PDB file of C-alpha atoms in Angstrom:
ATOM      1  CA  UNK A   1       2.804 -12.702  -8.282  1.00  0.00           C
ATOM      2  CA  UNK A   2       4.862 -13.962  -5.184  1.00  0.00           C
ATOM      3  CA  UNK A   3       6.426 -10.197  -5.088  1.00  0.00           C
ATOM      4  CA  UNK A   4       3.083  -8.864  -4.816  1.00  0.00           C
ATOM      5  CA  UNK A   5       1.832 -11.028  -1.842  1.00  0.00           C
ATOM      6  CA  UNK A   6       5.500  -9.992  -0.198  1.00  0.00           C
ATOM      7  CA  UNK A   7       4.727  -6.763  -0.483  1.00  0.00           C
ATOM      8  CA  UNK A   8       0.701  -6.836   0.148  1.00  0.00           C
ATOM      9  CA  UNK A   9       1.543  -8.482   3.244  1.00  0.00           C
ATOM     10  CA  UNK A  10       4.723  -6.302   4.776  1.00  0.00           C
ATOM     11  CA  UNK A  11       2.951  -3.336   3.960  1.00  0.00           C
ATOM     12  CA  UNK A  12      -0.415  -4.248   5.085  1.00  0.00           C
ATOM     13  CA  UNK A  13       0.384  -5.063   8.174  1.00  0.00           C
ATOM     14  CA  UNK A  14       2.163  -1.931   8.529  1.00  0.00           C
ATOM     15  CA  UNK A  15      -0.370   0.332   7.389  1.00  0.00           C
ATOM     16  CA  UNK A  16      -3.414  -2.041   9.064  1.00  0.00           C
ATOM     17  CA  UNK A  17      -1.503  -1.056  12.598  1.00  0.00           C
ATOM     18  CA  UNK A  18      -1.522   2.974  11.961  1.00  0.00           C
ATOM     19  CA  UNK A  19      -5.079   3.597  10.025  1.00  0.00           C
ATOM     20  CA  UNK A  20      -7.125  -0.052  10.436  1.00  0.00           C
ATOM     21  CA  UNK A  21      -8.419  -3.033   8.528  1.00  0.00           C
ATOM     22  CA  UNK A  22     -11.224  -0.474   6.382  1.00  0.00           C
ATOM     23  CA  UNK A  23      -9.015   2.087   5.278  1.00  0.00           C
ATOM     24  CA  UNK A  24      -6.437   0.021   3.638  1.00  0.00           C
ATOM     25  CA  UNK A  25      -8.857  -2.100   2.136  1.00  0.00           C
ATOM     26  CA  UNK A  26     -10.361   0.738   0.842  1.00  0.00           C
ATOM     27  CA  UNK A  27      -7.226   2.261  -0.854  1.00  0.00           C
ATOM     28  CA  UNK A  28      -6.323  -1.554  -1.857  1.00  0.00           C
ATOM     29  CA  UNK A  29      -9.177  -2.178  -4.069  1.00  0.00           C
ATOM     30  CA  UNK A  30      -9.275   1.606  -5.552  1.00  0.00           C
ATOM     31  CA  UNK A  31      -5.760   1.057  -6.744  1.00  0.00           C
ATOM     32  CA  UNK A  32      -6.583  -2.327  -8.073  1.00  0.00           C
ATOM     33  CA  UNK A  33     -10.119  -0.636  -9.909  1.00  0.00           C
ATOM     34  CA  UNK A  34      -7.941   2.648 -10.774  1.00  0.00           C
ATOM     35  CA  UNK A  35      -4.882   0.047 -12.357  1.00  0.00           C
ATOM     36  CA  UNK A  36      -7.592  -2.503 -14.578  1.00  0.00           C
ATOM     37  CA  UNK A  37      -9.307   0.803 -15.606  1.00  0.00           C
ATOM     38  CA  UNK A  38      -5.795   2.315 -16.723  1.00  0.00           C
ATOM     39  CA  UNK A  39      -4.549  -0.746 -18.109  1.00  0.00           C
ATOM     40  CA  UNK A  40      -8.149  -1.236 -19.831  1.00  0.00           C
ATOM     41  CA  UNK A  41      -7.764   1.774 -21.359  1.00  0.00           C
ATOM     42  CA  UNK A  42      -4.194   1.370 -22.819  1.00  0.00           C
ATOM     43  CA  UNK A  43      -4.713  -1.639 -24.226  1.00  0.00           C
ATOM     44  CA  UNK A  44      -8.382  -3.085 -24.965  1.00  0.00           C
ATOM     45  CA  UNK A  45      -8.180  -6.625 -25.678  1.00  0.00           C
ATOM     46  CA  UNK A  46      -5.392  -7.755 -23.256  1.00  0.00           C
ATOM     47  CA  UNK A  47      -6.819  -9.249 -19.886  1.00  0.00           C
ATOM     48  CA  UNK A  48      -5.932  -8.122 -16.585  1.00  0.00           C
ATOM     49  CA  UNK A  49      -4.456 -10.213 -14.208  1.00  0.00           C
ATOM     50  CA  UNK A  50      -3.112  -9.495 -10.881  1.00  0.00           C
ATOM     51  CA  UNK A  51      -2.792  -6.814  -8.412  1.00  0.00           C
ATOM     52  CA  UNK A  52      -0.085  -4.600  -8.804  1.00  0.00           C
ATOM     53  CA  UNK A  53      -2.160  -1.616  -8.979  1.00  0.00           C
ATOM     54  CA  UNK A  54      -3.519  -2.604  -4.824  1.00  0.00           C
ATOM     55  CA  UNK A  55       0.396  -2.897  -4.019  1.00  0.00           C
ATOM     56  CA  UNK A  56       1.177   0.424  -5.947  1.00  0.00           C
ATOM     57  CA  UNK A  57      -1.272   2.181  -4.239  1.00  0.00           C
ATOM     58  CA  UNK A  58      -0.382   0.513  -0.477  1.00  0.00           C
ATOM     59  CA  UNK A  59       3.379   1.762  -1.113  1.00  0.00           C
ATOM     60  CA  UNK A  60       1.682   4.821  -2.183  1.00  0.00           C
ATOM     61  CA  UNK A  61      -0.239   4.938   1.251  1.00  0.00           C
ATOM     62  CA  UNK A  62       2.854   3.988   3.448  1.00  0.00           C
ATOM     63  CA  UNK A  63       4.898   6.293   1.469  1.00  0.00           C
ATOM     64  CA  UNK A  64       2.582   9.044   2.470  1.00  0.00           C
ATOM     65  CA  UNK A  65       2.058   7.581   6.024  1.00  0.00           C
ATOM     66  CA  UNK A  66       6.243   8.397   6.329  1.00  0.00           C
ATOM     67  CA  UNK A  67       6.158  11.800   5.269  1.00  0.00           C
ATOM     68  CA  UNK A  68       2.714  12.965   6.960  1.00  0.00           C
ATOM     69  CA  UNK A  69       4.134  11.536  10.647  1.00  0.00           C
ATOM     70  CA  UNK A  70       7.914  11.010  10.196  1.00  0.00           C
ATOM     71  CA  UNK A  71       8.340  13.261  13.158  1.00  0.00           C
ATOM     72  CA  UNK A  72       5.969  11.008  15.727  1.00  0.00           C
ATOM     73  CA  UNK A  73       7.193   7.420  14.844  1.00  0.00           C
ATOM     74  CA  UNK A  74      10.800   8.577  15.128  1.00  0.00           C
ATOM     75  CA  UNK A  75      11.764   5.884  16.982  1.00  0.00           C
ATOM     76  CA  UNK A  76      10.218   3.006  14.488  1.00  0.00           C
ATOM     77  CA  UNK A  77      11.846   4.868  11.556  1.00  0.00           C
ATOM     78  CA  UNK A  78      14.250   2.557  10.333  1.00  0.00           C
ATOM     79  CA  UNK A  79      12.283  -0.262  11.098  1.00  0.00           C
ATOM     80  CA  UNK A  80       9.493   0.625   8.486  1.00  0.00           C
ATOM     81  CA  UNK A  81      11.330   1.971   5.673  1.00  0.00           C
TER      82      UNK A  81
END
């Protein structure tokens, strides 16, 4: 759990800065729907707990965030990988 706040809060504010507050909450709460709904279906009776499918789906977002503008935030590269 303490990983996952870590990394909701690194990336977040990294990917609030470049696409705003509604965007990433948007693609944080689909993840965590999209991950209870996957892990629902896998396994029935075992309860969910947690948000690892919001965090997946942030490092999913940043991860596309490098590759769509690696070319314009050359010069913050290193700095948000």
């Amino acid at each position: 759990v303490l990983l996952n706040m870590v990394a909701q809060f690194f990336f977040g504010i990294l990917l609030e800065h470049n696409h705003g507050h509604w965007r990433v909450a948007l693609v944080y709460f689909m993840g965590v729907i999209g991950g209870s709904l996957a892990c629902g279906v896998s396994s029935v009776y075992t309860p969910v707990i947690g948000c690892s499918g919001g965090v997946y789906s942030m490092v999913g977002m940043h991860i596309a965030n490098l590759c769509l503008n690696w070319r314009r935030e050359r010069m913050f590269r290193w700095g948000i990988l």
